[in-house]
Short mmCIF file of C-alpha atoms in Angstrom, two decimals:
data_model
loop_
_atom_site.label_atom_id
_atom_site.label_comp_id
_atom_site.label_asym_id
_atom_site.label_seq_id
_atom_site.Cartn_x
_atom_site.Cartn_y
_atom_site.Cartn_z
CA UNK A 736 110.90 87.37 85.73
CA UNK A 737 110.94 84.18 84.61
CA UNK A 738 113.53 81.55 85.73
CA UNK A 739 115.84 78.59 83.79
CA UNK A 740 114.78 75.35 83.64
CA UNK A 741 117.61 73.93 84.74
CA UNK A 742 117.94 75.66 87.71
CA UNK A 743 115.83 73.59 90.24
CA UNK A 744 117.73 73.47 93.49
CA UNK A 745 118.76 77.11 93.23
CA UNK A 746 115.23 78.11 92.19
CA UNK A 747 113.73 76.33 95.35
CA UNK A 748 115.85 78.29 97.61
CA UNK A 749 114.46 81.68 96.13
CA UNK A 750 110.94 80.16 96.68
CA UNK A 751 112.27 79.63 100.01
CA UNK A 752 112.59 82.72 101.33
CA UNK A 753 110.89 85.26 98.64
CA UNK A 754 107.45 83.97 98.45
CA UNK A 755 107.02 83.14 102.28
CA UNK A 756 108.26 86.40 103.56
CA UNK A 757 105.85 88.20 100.69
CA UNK A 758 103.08 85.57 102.11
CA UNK A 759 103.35 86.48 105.16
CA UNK A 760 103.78 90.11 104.52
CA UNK A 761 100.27 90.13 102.78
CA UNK A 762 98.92 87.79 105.52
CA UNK A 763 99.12 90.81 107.79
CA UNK A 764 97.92 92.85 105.37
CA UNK A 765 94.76 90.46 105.56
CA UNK A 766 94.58 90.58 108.99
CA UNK A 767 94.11 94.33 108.41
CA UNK A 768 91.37 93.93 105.80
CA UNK A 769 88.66 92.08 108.41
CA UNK A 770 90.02 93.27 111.59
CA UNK A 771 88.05 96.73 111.82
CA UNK A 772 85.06 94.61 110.66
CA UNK A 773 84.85 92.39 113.57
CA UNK A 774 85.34 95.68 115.95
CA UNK A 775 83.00 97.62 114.62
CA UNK A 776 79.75 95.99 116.36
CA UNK A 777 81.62 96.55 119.74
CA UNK A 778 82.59 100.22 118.83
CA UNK A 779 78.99 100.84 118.37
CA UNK A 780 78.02 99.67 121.69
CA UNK A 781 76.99 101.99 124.25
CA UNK A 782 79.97 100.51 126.82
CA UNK A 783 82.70 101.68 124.71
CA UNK A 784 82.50 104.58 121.90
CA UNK A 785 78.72 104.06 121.17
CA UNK A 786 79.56 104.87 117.75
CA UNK A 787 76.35 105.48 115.06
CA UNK A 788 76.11 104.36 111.87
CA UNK A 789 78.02 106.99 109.88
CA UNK A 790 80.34 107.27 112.88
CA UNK A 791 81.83 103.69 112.13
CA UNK A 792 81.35 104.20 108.58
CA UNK A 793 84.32 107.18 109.24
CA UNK A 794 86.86 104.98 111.21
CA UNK A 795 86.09 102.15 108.36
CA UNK A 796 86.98 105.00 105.53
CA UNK A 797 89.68 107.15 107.05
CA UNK A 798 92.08 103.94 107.49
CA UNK A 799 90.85 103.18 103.03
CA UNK A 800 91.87 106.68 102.65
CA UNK A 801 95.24 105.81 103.91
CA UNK A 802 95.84 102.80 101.76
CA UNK A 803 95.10 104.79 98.49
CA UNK A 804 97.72 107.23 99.35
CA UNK A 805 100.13 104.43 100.18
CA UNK A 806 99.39 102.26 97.31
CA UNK A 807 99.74 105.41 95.14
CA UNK A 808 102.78 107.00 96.34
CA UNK A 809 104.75 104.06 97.53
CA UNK A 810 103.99 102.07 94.54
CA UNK A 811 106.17 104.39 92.83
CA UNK A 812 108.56 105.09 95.34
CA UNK A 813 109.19 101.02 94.87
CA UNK A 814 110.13 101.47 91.41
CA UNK A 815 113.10 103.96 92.39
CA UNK A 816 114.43 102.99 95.61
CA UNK A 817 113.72 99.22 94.94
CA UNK A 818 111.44 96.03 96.32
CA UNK A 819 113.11 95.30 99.44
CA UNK A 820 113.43 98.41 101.10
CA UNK A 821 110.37 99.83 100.24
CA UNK A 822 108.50 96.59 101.73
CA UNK A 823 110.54 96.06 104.92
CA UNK A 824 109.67 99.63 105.57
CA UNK A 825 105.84 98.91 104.99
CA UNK A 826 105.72 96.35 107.11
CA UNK A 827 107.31 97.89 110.00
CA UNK A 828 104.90 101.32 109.55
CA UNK A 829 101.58 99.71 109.39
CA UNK A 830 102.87 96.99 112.08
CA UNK A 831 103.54 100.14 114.67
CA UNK A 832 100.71 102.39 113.70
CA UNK A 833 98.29 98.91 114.12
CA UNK A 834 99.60 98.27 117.82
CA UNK A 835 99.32 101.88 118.85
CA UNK A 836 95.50 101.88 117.31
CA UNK A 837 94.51 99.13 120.86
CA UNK A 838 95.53 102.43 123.10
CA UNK A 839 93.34 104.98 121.21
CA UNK A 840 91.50 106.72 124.18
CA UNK A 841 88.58 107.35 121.51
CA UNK A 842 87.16 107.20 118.02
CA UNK A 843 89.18 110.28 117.20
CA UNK A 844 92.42 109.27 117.99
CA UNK A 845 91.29 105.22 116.14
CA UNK A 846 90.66 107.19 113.09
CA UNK A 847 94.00 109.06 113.60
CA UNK A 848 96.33 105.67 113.82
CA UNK A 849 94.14 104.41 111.21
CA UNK A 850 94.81 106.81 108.95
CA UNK A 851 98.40 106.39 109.43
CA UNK A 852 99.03 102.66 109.14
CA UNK A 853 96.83 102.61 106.17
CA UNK A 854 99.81 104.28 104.53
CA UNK A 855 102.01 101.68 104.97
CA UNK A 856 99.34 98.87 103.93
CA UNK A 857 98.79 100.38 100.73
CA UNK A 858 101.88 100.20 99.83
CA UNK A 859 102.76 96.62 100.70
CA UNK A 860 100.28 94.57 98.59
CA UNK A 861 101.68 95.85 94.85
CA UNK A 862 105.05 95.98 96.33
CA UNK A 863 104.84 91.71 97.36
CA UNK A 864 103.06 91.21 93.91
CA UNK A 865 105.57 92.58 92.11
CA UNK A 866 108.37 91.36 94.00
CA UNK A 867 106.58 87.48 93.56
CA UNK A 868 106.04 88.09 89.85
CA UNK A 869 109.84 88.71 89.65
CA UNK A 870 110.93 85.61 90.90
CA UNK A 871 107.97 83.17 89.52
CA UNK A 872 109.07 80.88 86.81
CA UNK A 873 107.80 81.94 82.93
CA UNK A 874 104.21 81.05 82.51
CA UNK A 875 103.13 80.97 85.84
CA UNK A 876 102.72 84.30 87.01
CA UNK A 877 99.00 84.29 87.53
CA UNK A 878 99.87 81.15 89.94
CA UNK A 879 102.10 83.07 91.55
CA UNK A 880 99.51 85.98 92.31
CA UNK A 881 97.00 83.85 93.73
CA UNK A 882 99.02 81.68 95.40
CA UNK A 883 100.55 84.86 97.47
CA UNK A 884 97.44 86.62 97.71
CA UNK A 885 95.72 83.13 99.63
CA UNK A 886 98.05 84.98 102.52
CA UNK A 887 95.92 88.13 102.35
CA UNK A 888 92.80 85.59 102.80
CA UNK A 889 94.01 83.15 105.43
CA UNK A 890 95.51 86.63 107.58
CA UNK A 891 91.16 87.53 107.45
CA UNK A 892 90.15 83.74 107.92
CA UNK A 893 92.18 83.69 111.30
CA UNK A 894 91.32 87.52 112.47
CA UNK A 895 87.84 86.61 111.85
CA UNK A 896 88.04 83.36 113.89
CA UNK A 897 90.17 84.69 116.46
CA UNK A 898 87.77 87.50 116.94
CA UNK A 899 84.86 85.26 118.06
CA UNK A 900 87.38 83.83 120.82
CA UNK A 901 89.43 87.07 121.76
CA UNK A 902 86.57 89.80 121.20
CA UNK A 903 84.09 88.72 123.66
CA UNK A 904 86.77 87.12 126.34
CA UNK A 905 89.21 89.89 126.00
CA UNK A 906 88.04 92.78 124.56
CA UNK A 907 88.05 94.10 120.88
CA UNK A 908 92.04 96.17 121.80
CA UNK A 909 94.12 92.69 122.04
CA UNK A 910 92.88 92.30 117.92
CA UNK A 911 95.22 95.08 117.51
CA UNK A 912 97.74 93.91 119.93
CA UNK A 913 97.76 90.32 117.92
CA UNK A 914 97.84 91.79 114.78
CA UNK A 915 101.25 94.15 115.29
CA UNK A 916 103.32 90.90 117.08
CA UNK A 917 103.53 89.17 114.17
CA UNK A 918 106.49 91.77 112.54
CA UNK A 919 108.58 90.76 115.47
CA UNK A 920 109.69 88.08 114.29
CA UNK A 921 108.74 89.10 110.33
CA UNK A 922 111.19 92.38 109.83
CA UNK A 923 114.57 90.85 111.02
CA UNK A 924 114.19 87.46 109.02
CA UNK A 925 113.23 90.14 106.26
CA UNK A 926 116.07 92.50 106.57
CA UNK A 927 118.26 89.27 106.28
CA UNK A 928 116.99 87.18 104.48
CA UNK A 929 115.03 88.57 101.49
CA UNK A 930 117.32 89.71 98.04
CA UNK A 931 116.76 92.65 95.80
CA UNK A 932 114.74 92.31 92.53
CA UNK A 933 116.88 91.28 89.79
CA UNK A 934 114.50 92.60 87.55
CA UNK A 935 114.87 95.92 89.41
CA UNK A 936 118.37 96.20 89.56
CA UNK A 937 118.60 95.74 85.63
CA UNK A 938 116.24 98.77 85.27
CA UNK A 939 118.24 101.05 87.20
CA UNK A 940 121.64 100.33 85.29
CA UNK A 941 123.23 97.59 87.88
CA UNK A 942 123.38 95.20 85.91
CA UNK A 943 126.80 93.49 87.16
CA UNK A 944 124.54 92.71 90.36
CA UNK A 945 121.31 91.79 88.85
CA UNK A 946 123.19 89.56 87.19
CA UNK A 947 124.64 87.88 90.97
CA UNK A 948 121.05 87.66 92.21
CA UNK A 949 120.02 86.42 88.43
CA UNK A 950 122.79 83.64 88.99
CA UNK A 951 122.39 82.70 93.09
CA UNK A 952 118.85 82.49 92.61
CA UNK A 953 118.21 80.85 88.89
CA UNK A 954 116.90 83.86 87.49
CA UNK A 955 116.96 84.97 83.47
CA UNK A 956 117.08 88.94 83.31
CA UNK A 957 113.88 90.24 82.55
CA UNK A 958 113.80 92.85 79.53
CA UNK A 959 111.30 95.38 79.00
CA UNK A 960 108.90 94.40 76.21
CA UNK A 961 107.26 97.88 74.90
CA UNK A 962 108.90 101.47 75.20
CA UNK A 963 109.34 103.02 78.67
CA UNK A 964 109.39 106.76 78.92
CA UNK A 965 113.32 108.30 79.02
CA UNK A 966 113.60 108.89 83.15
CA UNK A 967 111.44 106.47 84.02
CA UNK A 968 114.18 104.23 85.91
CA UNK A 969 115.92 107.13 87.23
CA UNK A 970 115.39 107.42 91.52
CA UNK A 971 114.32 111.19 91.25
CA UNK A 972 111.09 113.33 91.16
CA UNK A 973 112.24 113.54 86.99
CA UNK A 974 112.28 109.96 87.74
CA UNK A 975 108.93 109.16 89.47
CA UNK A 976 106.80 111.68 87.16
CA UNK A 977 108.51 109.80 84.05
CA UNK A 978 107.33 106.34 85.76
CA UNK A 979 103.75 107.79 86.07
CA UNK A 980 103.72 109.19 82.60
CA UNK A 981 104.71 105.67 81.28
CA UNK A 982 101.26 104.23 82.62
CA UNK A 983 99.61 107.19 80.68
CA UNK A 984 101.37 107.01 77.59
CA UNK A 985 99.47 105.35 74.04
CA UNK A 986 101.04 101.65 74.84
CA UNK A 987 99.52 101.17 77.51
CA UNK A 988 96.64 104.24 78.20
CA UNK A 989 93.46 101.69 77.06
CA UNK A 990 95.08 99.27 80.09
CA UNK A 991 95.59 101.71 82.52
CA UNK A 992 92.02 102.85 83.13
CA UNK A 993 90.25 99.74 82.45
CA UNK A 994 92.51 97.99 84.81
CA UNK A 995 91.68 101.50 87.28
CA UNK A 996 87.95 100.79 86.66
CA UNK A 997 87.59 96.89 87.17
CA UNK A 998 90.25 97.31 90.45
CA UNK A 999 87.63 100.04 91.44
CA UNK A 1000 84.87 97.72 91.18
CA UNK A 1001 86.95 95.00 92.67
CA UNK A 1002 88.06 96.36 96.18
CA UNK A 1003 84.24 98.12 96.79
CA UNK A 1004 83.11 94.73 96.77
CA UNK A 1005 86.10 93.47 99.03
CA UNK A 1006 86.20 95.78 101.50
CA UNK A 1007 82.03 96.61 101.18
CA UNK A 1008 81.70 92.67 102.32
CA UNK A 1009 84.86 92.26 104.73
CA UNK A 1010 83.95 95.55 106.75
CA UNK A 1011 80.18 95.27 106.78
CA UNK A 1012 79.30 91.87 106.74
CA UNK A 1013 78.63 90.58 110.25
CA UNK A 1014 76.34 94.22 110.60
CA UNK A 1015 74.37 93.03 107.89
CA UNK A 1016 73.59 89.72 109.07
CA UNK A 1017 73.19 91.10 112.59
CA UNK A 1018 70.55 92.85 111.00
CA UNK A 1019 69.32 90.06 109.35
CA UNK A 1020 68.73 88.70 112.98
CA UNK A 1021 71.67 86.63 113.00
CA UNK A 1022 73.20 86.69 116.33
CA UNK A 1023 77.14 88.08 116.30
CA UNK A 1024 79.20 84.78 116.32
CA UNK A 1025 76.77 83.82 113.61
CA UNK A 1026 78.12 87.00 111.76
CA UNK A 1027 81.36 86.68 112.50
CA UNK A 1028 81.25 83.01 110.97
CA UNK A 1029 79.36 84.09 107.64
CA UNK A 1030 83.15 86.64 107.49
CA UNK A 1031 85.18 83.48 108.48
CA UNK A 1032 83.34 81.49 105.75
CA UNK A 1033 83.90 84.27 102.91
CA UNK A 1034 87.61 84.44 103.43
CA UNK A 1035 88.08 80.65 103.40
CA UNK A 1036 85.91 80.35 100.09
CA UNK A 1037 88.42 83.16 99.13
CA UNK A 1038 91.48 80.80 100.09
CA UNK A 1039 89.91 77.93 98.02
CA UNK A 1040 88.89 80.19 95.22
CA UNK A 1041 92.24 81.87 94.73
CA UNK A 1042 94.22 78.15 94.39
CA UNK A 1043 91.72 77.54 91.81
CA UNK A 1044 91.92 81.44 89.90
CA UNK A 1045 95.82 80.52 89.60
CA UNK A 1046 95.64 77.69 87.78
CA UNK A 1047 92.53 79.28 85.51
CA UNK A 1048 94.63 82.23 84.76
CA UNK A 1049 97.76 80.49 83.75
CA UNK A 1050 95.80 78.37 81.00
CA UNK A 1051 93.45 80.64 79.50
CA UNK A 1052 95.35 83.78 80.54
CA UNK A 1053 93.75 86.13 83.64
CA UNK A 1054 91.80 88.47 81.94
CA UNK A 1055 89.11 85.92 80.41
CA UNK A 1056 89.57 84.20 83.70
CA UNK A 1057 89.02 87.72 85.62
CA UNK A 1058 85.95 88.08 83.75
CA UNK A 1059 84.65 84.58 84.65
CA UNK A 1060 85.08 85.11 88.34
CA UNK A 1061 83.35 88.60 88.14
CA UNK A 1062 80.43 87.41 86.96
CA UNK A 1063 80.20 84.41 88.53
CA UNK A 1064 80.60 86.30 92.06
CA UNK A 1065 77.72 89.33 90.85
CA UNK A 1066 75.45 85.68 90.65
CA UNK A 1067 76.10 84.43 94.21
CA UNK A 1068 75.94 87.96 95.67
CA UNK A 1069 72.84 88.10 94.08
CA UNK A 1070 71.66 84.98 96.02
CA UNK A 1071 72.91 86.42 98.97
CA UNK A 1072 69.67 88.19 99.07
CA UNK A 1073 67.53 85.66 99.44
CA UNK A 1074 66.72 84.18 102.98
CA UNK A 1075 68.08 80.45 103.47
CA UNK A 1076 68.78 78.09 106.40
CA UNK A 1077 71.86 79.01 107.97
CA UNK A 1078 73.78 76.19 106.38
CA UNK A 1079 72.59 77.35 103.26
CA UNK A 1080 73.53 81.14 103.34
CA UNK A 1081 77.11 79.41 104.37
CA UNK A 1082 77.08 77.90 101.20
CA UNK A 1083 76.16 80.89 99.62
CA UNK A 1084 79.16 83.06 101.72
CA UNK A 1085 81.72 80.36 100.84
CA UNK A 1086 80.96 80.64 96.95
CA UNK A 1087 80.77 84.32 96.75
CA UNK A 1088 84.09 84.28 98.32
CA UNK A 1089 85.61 81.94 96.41
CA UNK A 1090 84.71 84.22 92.68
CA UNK A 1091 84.65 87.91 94.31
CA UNK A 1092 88.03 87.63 96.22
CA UNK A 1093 89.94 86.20 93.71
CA UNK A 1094 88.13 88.19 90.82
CA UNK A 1095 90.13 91.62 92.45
CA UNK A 1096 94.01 89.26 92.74
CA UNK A 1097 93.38 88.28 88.49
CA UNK A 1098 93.47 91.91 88.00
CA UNK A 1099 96.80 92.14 89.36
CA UNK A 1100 97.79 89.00 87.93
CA UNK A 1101 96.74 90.47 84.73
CA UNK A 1102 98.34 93.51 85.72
CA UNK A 1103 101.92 92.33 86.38
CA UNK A 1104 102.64 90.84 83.47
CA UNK A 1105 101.05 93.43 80.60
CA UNK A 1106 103.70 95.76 81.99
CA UNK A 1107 107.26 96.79 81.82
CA UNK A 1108 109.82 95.67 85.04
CA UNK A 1109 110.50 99.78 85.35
CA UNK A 1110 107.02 100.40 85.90
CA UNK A 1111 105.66 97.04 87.41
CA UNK A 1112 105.22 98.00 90.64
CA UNK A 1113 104.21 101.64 89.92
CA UNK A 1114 101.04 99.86 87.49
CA UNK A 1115 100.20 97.70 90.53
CA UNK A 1116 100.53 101.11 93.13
CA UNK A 1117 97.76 102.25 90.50
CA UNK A 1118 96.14 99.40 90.32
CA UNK A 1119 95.71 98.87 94.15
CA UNK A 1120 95.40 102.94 94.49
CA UNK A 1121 92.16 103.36 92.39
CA UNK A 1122 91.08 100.16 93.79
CA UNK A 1123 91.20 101.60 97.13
CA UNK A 1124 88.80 104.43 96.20
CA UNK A 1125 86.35 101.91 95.38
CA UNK A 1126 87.17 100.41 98.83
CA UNK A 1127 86.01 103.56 100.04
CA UNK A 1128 82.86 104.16 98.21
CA UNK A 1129 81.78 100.30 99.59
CA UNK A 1130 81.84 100.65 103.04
CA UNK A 1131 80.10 104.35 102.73
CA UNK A 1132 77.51 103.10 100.67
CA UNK A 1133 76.95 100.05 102.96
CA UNK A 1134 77.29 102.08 105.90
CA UNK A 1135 74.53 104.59 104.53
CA UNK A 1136 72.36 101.39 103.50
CA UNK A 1137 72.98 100.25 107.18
CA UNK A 1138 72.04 103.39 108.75
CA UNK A 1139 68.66 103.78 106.82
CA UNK A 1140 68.15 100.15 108.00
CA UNK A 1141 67.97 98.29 104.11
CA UNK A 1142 70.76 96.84 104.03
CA UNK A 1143 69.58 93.62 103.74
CA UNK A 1144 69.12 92.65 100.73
CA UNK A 1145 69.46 96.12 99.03
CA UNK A 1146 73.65 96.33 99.99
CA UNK A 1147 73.65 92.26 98.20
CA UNK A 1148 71.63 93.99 94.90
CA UNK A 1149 74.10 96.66 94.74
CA UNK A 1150 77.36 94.37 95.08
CA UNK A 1151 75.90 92.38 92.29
CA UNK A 1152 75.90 95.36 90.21
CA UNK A 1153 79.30 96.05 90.56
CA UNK A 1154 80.40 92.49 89.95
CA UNK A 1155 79.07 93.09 86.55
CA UNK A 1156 80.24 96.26 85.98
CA UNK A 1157 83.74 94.75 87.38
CA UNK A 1158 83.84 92.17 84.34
CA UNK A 1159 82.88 94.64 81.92
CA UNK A 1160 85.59 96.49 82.45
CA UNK A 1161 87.78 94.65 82.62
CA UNK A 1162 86.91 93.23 79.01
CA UNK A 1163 88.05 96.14 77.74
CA UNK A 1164 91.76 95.64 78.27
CA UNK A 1165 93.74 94.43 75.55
CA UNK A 1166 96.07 91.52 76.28
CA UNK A 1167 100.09 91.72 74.58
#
């Protein structure tokens, strides 16, 4: 969606409310991405679950396993029943299921609430991208991206840096209790505040009001740019397997498994890092606010890196700039390995989150605009979707690493690996 030039006041008031409530939105969904990281040393301590190895591995991958459903399913459900209700609702399920996860009586029950507000975190992330690419002036969508994905990254900076304060002083439940207060406030201001996707509402044949919210907020209609299977905008089943076929169909096949691949490859090295970190540099003999502020220092080189991705993306467009960062982070994780001072492996955390983090948001940069308004969302639900399988393989893989007691430097080797395989694929993909 791209908006007039001559529009300025009426354009600032969209920014005003669309791209802070989407900030925020993914800020929580941040908060979610680090949280279980920073609780996992406690859960394996004999005073509370004594969890082992592949035991916190499970509660790590049951709650990934939830996201992939909800990034698959509700990434297409946003395509037929539209942006706003379909993230409202998202934030208000993983926002519950998240506060009811600091009364789980056991690791069971954890993996249980998990499980269940990992459906409703999947689906928010493609469902604020999309929403953000809709109201982002032309040629600035990658910006936009980044700029709302620094949200997920400063929700993981502050759960990381409240967790050396509340952890130890309070115990690891009140992470859980901080992390669900936020929607308090977030869901009303939401439910009155943030407008339907003009882009959507053209799709589905309402165009008389896509045209009102093209007009109050400064908006030009977006038109589709490449066929779009017949059904495809309808809100049906007929409708949603029509969406999914569009994905699949010769336009845009080559795209939609390359972008599956790199997004793969992108979210094992997200989550493999943001879940497993502070273990590995326990191991490393790194006391645990040491470890906890090698996390901190990864998701502010994230924040930085993302501003910076934006920018990158806009000029040279974000698949060569996707590439960049890919291999750029497989170098740094490389030097992860090695054993430095601890101001120098803080260098070394900041860097590799600055070009790993922001690697996985150019891919959905890349993948909002090289597809249709009618399918937008559902291409991101993919996106995010097979990403989340990679987010599962990470932390097993770590987790296995961890448990056999190599994980440093061997998990650091393998992450490098990936980066490289990351920006591979994702030179594959053909840009319009």
């Amino acid at each position: 969606m791209s908006t007039s030039p001559t529009s300025a006041p009426t354009t600032a008031r969209a920014a005003g409310w669309v791209g802070p409530l989407c900030w925020i939105a993914v800020l929580l969904d941040g908060f979610d991405l680090v949280v279980v990281g920073t609780v996992v040393p406690t859960l394996r301590t004999p005073e509370v679950w004594g969890l082992s190895g592949s035991g916190a591995t499970a509660v790590i991958t049951v709650g990934l396993v939830g996201m992939m459903i909800g990034a698959l399913t509700i990434g297409t459900l946003t395509d037929l029943i539209g942006r706003r209700k379909a993230l409202i609702g998202a934030v208000i399920s993983f926002s519950v299921f998240t506060l009811l996860c600091a009364f789980a009586p056991n690791a069971e029950v954890f993996g249980v609430l998990r499980f269940l507000a990992g459906l409703g975190l999947g689906g928010c992330l493609p469902t604020a991208i999309a929403m953000v690419n809709e109201f982002s002036r032309a040629g600035r969508s990658g910006r936009a991206t980044t700029t709302m994905m620094t949200g997920y990254h400063v929700g993981a900076v502050a759960t990381a840096a409240l967790a050396i304060v509340v952890i130890p002083e309070f115990g690891w439940q009140w992470m859980f209790v901080i992390g669900a207060l936020p929607a308090l406030v977030l869901v009303p201001v939401m439910i009155a505040k943030l407008p339907e996707s003009a882009a959507f509402l053209v799709a589905h044949g309402r165009r008389a009001e896509a045209e009102e919210v093209a007009a109050r907020y400064g908006l030009e209609l977006e038109q589709p740019e490449a066929p779009v299977a017949v059904g495809a905008g309808e809100t049906s089943a007929g409708g949603a397997a029509a969406t999914l076929r569009t994905l699949f169909a010769s336009a845009y096949l080559r795209n939609t498994i390359a972008v599956g691949v790199t997004s793969f490859m992108g979210l094992l090295l997200v989550y493999g890092l943001n879940n497993w970190l502070p273990t590995i540099m326990r191991e490393a003999g790194y006391d645990l606010g040491d470890s906890l502020a090698f996390l901190l220092v990864l998701n502010v080189g994230a924040v930085v890196g993302l501003l910076v991705a934006g920018a990158v993306a806009d000029r040279v467009g974000a698949r060569l700039a996707g590439m960049a960062w890919f291999a750029a982070g497989a170098v740094f994780l490389g030097l992860l390995s090695v054993e430095l001072p601890t101001a120098g492996l803080y260098a070394m955390c900041f860097a590799t989150g600055c070009f790993v983090f922001s690697a996985q948001v150019l891919v959905y940069a890349f993948t909002s605009a090289h597809y249709p308004p009618q399918v937008r969302a559902t291409a991101l639900g993919w996106s995010a979707g097979a990403g989340r399988t990679g987010a599962i393989v990470g932390p097993v893989i770590t987790g296995a690493l961890v448990t056999a007691g190599i994980a440093f430097p061997w998990g650091f080797y393998l992450f490098a690996v990936v980066g490289v395989l990351g920006a591979l694929a994702l030179s594959i993909t053909r840009s319009r």
